[in-house]
PDB file of C-alpha atoms in Angstrom:
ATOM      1  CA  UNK A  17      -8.151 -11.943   2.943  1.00  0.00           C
ATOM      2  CA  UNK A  18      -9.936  -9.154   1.049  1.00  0.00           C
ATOM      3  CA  UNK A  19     -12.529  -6.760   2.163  1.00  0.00           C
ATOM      4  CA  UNK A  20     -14.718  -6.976  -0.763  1.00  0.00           C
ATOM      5  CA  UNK A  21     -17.405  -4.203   0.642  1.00  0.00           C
ATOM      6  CA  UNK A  22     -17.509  -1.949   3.372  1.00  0.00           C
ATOM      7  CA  UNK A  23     -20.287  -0.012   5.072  1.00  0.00           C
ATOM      8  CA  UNK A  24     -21.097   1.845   7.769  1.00  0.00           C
ATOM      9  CA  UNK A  25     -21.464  -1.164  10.473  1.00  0.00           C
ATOM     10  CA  UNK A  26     -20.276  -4.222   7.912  1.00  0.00           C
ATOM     11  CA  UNK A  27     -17.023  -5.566   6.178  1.00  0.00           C
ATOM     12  CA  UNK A  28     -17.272  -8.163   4.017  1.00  0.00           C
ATOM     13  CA  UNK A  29     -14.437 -10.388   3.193  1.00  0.00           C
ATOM     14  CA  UNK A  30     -13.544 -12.753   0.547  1.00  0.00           C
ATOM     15  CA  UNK A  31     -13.247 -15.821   2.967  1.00  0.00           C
ATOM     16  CA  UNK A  32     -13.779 -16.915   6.630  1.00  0.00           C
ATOM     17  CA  UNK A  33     -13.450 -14.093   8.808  1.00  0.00           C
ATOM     18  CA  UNK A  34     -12.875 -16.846  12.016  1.00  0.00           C
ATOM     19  CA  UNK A  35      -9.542 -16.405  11.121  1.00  0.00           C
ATOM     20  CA  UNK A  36      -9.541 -12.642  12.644  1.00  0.00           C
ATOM     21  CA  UNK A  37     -11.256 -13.058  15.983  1.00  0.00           C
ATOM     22  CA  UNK A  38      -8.475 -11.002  17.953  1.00  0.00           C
ATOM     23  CA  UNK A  39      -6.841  -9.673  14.817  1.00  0.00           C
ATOM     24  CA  UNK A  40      -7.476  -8.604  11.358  1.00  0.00           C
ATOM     25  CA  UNK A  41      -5.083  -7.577   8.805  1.00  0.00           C
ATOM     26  CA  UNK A  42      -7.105  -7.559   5.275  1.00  0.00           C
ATOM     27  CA  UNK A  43      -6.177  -5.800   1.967  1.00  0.00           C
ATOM     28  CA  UNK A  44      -8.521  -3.167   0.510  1.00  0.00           C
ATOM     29  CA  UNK A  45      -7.958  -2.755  -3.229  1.00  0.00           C
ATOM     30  CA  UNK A  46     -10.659   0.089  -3.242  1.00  0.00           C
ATOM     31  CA  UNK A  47      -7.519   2.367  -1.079  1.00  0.00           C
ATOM     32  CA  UNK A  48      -4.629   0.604  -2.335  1.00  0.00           C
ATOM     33  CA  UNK A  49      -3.626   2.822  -4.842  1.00  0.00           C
ATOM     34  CA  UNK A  50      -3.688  -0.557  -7.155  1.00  0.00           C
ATOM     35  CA  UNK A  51      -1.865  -0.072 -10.863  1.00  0.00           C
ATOM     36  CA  UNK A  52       0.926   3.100  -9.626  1.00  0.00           C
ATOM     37  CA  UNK A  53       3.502   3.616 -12.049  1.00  0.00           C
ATOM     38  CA  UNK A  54       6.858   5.275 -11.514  1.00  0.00           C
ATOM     39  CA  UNK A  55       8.690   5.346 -14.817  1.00  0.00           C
ATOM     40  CA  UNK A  56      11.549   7.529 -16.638  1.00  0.00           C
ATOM     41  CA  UNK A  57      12.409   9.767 -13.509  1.00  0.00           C
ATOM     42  CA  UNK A  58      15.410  10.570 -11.534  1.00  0.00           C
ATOM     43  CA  UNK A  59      16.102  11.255  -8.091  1.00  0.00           C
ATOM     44  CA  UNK A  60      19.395  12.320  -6.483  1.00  0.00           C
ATOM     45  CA  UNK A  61      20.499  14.311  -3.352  1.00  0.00           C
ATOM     46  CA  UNK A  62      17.864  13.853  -0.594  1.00  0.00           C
ATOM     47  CA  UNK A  63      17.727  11.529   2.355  1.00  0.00           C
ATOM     48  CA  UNK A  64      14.265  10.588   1.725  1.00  0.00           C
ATOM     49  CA  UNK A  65      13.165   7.535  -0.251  1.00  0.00           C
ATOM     50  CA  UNK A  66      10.380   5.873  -2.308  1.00  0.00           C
ATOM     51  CA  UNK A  67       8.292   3.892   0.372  1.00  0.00           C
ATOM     52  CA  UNK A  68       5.951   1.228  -1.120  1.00  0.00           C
ATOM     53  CA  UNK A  69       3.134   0.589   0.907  1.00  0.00           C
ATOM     54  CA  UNK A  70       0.886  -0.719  -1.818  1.00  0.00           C
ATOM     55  CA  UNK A  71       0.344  -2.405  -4.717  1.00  0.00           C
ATOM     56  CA  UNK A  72       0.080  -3.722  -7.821  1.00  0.00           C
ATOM     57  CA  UNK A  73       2.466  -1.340  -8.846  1.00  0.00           C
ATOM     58  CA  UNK A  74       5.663  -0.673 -10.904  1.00  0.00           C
ATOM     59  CA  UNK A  75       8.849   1.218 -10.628  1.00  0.00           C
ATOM     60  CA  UNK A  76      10.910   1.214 -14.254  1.00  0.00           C
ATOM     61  CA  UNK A  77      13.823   2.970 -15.894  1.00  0.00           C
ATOM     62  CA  UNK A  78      14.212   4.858 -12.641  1.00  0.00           C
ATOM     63  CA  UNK A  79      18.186   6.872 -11.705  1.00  0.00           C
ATOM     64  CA  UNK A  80      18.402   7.499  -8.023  1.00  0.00           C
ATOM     65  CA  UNK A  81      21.950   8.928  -7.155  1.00  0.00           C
ATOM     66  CA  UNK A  82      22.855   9.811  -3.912  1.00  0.00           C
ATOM     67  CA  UNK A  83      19.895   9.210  -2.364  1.00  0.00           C
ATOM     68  CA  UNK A  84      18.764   7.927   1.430  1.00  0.00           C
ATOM     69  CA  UNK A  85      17.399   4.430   1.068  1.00  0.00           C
ATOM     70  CA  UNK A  86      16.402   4.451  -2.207  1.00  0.00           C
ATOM     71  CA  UNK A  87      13.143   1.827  -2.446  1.00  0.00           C
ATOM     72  CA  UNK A  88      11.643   0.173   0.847  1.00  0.00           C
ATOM     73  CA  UNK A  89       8.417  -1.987   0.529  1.00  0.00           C
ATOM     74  CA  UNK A  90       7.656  -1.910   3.657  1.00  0.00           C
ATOM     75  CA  UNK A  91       4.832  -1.674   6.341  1.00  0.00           C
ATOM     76  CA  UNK A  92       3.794  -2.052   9.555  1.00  0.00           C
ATOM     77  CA  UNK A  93       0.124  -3.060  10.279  1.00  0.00           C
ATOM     78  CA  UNK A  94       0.647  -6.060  12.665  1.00  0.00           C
ATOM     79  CA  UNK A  95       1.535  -3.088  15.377  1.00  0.00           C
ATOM     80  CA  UNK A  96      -0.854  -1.076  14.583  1.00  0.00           C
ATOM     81  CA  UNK A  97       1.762   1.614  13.127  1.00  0.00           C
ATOM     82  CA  UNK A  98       0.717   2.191   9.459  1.00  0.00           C
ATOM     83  CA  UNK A  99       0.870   0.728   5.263  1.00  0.00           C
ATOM     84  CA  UNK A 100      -1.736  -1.788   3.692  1.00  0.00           C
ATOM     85  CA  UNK A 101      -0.321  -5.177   2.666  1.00  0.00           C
ATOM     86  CA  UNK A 102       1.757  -4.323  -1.188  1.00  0.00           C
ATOM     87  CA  UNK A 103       1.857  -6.875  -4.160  1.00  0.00           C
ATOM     88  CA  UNK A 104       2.853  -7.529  -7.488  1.00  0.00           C
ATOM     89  CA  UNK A 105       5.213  -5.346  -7.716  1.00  0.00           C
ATOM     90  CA  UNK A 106       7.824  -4.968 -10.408  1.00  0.00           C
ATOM     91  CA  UNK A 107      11.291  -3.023 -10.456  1.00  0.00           C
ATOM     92  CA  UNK A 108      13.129  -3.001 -13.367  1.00  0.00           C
ATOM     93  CA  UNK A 109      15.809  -1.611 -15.529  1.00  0.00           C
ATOM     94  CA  UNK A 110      16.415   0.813 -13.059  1.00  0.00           C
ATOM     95  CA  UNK A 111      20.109   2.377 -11.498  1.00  0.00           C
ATOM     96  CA  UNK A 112      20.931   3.150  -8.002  1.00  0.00           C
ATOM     97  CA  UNK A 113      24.294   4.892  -7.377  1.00  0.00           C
ATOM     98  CA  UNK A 114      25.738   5.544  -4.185  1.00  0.00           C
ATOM     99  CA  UNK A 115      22.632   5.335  -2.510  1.00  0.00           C
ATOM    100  CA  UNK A 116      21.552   3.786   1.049  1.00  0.00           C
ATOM    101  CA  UNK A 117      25.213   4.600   2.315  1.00  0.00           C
ATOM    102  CA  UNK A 118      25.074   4.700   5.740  1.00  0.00           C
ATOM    103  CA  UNK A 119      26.631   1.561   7.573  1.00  0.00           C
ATOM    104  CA  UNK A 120      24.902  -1.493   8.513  1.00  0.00           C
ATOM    105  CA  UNK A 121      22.686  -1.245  11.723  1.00  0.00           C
ATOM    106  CA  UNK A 122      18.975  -2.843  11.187  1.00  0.00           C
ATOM    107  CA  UNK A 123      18.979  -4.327   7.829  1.00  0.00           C
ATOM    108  CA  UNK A 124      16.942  -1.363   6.542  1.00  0.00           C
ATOM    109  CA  UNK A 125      18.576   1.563   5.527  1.00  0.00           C
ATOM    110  CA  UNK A 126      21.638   0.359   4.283  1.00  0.00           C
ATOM    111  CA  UNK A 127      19.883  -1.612   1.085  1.00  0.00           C
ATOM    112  CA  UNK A 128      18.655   0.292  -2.094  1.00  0.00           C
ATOM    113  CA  UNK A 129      16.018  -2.404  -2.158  1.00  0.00           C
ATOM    114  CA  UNK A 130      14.782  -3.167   1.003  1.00  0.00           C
ATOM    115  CA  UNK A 131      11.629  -5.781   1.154  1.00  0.00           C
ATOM    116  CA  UNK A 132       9.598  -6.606   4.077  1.00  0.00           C
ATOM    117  CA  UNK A 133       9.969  -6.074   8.370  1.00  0.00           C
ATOM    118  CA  UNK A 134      12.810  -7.550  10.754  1.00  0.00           C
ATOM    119  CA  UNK A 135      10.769  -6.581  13.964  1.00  0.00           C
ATOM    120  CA  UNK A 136       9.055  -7.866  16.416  1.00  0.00           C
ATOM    121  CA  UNK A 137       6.331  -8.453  13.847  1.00  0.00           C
ATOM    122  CA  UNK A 138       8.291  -9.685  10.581  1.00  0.00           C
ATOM    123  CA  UNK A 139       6.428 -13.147  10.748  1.00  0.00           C
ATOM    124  CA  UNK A 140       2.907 -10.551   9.491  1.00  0.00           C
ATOM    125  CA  UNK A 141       2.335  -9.593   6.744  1.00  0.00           C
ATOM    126  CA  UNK A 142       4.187 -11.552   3.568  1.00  0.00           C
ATOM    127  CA  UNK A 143       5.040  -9.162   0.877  1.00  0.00           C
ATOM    128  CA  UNK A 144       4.208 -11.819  -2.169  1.00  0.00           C
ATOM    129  CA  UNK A 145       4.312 -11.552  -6.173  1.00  0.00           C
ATOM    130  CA  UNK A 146       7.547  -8.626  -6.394  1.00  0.00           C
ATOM    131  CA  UNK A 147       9.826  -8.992  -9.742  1.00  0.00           C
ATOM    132  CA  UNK A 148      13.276  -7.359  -8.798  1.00  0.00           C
ATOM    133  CA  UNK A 149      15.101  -7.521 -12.415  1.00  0.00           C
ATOM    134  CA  UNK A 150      17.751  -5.730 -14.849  1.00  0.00           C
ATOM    135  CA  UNK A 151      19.091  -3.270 -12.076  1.00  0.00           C
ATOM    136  CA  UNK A 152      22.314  -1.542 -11.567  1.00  0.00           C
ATOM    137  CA  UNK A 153      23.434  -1.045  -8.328  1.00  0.00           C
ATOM    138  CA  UNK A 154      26.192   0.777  -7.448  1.00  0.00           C
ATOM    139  CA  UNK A 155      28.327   0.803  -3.682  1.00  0.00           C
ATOM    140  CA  UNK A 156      25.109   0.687  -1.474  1.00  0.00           C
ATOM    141  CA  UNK A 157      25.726   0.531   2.113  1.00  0.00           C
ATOM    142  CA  UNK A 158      25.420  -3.333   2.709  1.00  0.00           C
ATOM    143  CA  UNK A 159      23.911  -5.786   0.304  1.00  0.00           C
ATOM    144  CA  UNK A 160      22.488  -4.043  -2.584  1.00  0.00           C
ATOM    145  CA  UNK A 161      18.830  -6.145  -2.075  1.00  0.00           C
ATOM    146  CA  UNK A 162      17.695  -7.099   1.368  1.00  0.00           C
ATOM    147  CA  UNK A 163      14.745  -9.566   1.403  1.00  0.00           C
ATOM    148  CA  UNK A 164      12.494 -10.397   4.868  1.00  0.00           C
ATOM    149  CA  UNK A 165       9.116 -11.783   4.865  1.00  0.00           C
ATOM    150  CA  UNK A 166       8.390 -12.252   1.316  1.00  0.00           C
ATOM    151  CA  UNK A 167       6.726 -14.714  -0.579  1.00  0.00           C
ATOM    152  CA  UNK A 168       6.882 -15.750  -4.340  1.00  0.00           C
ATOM    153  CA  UNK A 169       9.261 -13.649  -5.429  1.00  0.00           C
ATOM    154  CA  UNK A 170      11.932 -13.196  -8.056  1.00  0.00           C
ATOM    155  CA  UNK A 171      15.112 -11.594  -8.565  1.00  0.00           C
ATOM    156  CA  UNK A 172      17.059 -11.963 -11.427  1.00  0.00           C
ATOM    157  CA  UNK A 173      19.717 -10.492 -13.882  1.00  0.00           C
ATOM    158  CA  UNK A 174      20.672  -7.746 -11.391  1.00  0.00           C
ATOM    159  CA  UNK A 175      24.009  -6.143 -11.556  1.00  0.00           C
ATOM    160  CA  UNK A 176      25.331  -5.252  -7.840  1.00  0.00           C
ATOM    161  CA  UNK A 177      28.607  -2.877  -7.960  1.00  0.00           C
ATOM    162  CA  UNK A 178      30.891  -3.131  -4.254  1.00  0.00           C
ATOM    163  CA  UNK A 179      27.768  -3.907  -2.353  1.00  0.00           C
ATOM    164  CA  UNK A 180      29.059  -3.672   1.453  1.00  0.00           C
ATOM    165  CA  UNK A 181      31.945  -0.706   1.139  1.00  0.00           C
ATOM    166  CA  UNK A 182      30.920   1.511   3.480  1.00  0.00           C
ATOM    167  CA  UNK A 183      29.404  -0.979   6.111  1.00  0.00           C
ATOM    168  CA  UNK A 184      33.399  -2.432   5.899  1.00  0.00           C
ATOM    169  CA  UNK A 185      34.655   0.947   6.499  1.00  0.00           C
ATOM    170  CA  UNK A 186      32.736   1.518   9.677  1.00  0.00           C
ATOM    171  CA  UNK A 187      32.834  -2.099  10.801  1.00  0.00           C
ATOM    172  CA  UNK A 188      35.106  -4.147   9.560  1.00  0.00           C
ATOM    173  CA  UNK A 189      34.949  -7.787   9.875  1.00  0.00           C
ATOM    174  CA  UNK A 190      32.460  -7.571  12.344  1.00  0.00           C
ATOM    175  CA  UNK A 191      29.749  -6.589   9.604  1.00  0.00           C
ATOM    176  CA  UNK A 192      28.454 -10.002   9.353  1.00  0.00           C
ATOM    177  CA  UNK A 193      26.821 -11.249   5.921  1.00  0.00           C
ATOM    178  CA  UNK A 194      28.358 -10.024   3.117  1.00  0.00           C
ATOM    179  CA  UNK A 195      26.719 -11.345  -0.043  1.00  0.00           C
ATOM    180  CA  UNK A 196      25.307  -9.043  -2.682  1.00  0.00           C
ATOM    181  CA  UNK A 197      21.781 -10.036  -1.924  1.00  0.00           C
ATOM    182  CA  UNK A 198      20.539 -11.372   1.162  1.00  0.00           C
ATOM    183  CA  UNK A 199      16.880 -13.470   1.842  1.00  0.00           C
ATOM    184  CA  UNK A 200      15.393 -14.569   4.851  1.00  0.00           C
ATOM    185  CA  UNK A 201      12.028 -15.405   6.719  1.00  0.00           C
ATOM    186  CA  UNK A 202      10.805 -15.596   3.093  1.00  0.00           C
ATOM    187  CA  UNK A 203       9.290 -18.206   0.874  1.00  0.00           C
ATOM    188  CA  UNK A 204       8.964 -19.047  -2.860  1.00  0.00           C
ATOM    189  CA  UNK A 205      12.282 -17.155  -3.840  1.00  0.00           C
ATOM    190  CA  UNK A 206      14.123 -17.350  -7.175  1.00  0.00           C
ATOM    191  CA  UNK A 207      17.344 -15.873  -7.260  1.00  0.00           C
ATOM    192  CA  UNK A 208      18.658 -16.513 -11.170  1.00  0.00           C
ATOM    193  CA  UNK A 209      21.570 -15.246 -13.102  1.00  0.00           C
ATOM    194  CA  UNK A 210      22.545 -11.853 -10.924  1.00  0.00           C
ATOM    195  CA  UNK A 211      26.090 -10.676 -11.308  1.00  0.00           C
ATOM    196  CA  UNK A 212      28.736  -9.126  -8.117  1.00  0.00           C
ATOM    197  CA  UNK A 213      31.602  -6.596  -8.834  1.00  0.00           C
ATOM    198  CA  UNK A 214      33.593  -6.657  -5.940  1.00  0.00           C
ATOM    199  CA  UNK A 215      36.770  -4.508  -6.643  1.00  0.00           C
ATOM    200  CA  UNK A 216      37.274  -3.855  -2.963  1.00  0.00           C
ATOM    201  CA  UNK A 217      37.150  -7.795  -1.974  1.00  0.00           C
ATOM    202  CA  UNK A 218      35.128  -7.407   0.937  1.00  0.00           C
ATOM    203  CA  UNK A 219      32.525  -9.952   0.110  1.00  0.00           C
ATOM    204  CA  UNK A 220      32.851 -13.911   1.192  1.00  0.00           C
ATOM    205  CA  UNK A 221      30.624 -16.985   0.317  1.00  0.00           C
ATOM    206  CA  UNK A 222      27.612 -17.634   1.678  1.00  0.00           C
ATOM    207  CA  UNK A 223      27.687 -21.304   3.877  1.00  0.00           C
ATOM    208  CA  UNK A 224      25.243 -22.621   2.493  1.00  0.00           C
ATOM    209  CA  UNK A 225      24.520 -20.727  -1.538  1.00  0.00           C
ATOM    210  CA  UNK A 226      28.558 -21.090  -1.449  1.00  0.00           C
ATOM    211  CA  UNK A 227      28.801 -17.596  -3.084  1.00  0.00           C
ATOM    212  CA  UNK A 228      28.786 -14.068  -2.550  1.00  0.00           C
ATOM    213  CA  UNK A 229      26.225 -13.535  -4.693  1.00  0.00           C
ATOM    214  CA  UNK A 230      23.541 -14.607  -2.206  1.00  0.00           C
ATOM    215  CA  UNK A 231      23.116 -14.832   1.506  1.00  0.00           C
ATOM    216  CA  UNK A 232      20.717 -16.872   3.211  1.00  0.00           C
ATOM    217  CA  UNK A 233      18.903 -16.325   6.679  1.00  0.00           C
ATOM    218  CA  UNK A 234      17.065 -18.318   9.128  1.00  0.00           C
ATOM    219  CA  UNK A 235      13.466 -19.430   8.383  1.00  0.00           C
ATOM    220  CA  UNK A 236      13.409 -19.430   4.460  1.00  0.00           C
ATOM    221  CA  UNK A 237      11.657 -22.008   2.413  1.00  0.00           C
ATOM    222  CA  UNK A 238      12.053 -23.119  -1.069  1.00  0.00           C
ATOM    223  CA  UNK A 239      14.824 -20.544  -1.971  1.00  0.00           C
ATOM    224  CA  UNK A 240      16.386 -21.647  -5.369  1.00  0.00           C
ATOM    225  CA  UNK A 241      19.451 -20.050  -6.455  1.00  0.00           C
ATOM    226  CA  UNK A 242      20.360 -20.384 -10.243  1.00  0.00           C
ATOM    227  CA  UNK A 243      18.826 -23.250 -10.478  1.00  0.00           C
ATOM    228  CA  UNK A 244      19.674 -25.057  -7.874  1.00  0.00           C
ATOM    229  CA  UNK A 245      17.638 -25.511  -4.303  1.00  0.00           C
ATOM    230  CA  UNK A 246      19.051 -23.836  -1.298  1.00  0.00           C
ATOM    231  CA  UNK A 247      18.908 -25.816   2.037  1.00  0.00           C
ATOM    232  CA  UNK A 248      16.341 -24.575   4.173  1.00  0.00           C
ATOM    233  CA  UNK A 249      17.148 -23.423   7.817  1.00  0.00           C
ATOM    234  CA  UNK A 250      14.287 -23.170  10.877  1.00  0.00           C
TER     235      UNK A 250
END
């Protein structure tokens, strides 16, 4: 839903608020910083990261090199923690070198681009309308995109450079999934026409996508992948 007007003892939503008896989670475009742009900048040699917590917004013709975790849309509101609900967000033509290093260990900060929760409370909210496209990524610390809890979104003609080195390094073949890009509790995904340079040879297939291109997790829906639909899994 969205809060359409607040006052002092009323907020008015766009639809039923029945829905919200015991708990509401609405977006306010009035504080959502709606129509940021990050464009033509560079980042490198910090730990921190850009943290989406809003939208619309766009991040273009971005360089981050050796940097933290590089982008996370990502928030918190169904445990009361922090971050609004972000949307319709675009990254694009944008290169990430040697950032999000550190080993695999929660599926968060090991991704350049990591979308959505794997808590307790990834099923709330559903990060919907992002365009991931025309990216470089180079040796991130596990997949170079990570997707959880996202709905109607797109990710194509991405180039992902030895996605998974350093996770290899630490772990070996007890890593787990090693695809370039990896999707799940999400809905309404394309995946088109993205591209894996693995000089090191530590990626494998995916079951059920058959490539190393792009992993699939438990409780997707409608996931194509170039073109073709990817068998769903409760």
């Amino acid at each position: 839903s969205v809060v359409e007007r607040l006052s002092v003892n009323i907020i008015r939503f766009n639809s039923s608020a029945e829905a919200f008896a015991t708990e509401a989670v609405a977006f306010f475009p009035q504080w959502a910083c709606d129509g940021w742009m990050i464009v033509n900048s560079r980042f490198s040699d910090c730990y921190q990261r850009v943290l989406i917590q809003s939208g619309s917004g766009k991040f273009i013709n971005n360089t981050m090199t050796r940097v933290g975790s590089a982008i996370m849309i990502r928030s918190t509101p169904a445990s009361h923690n922090e971050g609004g609900v972000p949307g319709n967000i675009t990254i694009s033509a944008s290169t990430m070198t040697d950032t999000a290093v550190v080993p695999f260990y929660d599926k968060t900060m090991s991704s350049p681009i990591h979308i959505g929760l794997n808590t307790e409370d990834r099923k709330l909210p559903i990060y919907s309308g992002i365009s991931i496209t025309n990216n470089t990524i180079v040796q991130p610390g596990d997949a170079g995109i990570n997707v959880w809890t996202a709905s109607n979104l797109e990710i194509l003609n991405n180039d992902i450079i030895d996605p998974h080195v350093f996770t290899f390094r630490a772990q070996g073949e007890a890593a787990g999934h090693a695809q370039a890009i990896f999707v799940s509790h999400s809905n309404m995904v394309r995946v088109n026409d993205n591209h894996i340079h693995d000089s090191t040879g530590v990626c494998r297939p995916d079951n059920r996508t058959g490539s190393p291109v792009l992993g699939v997790g438990e409780g997707n829906t409608d996931i194509t992948f170039n073109g073709h639909h990817v068998p769903d899994l409760p």
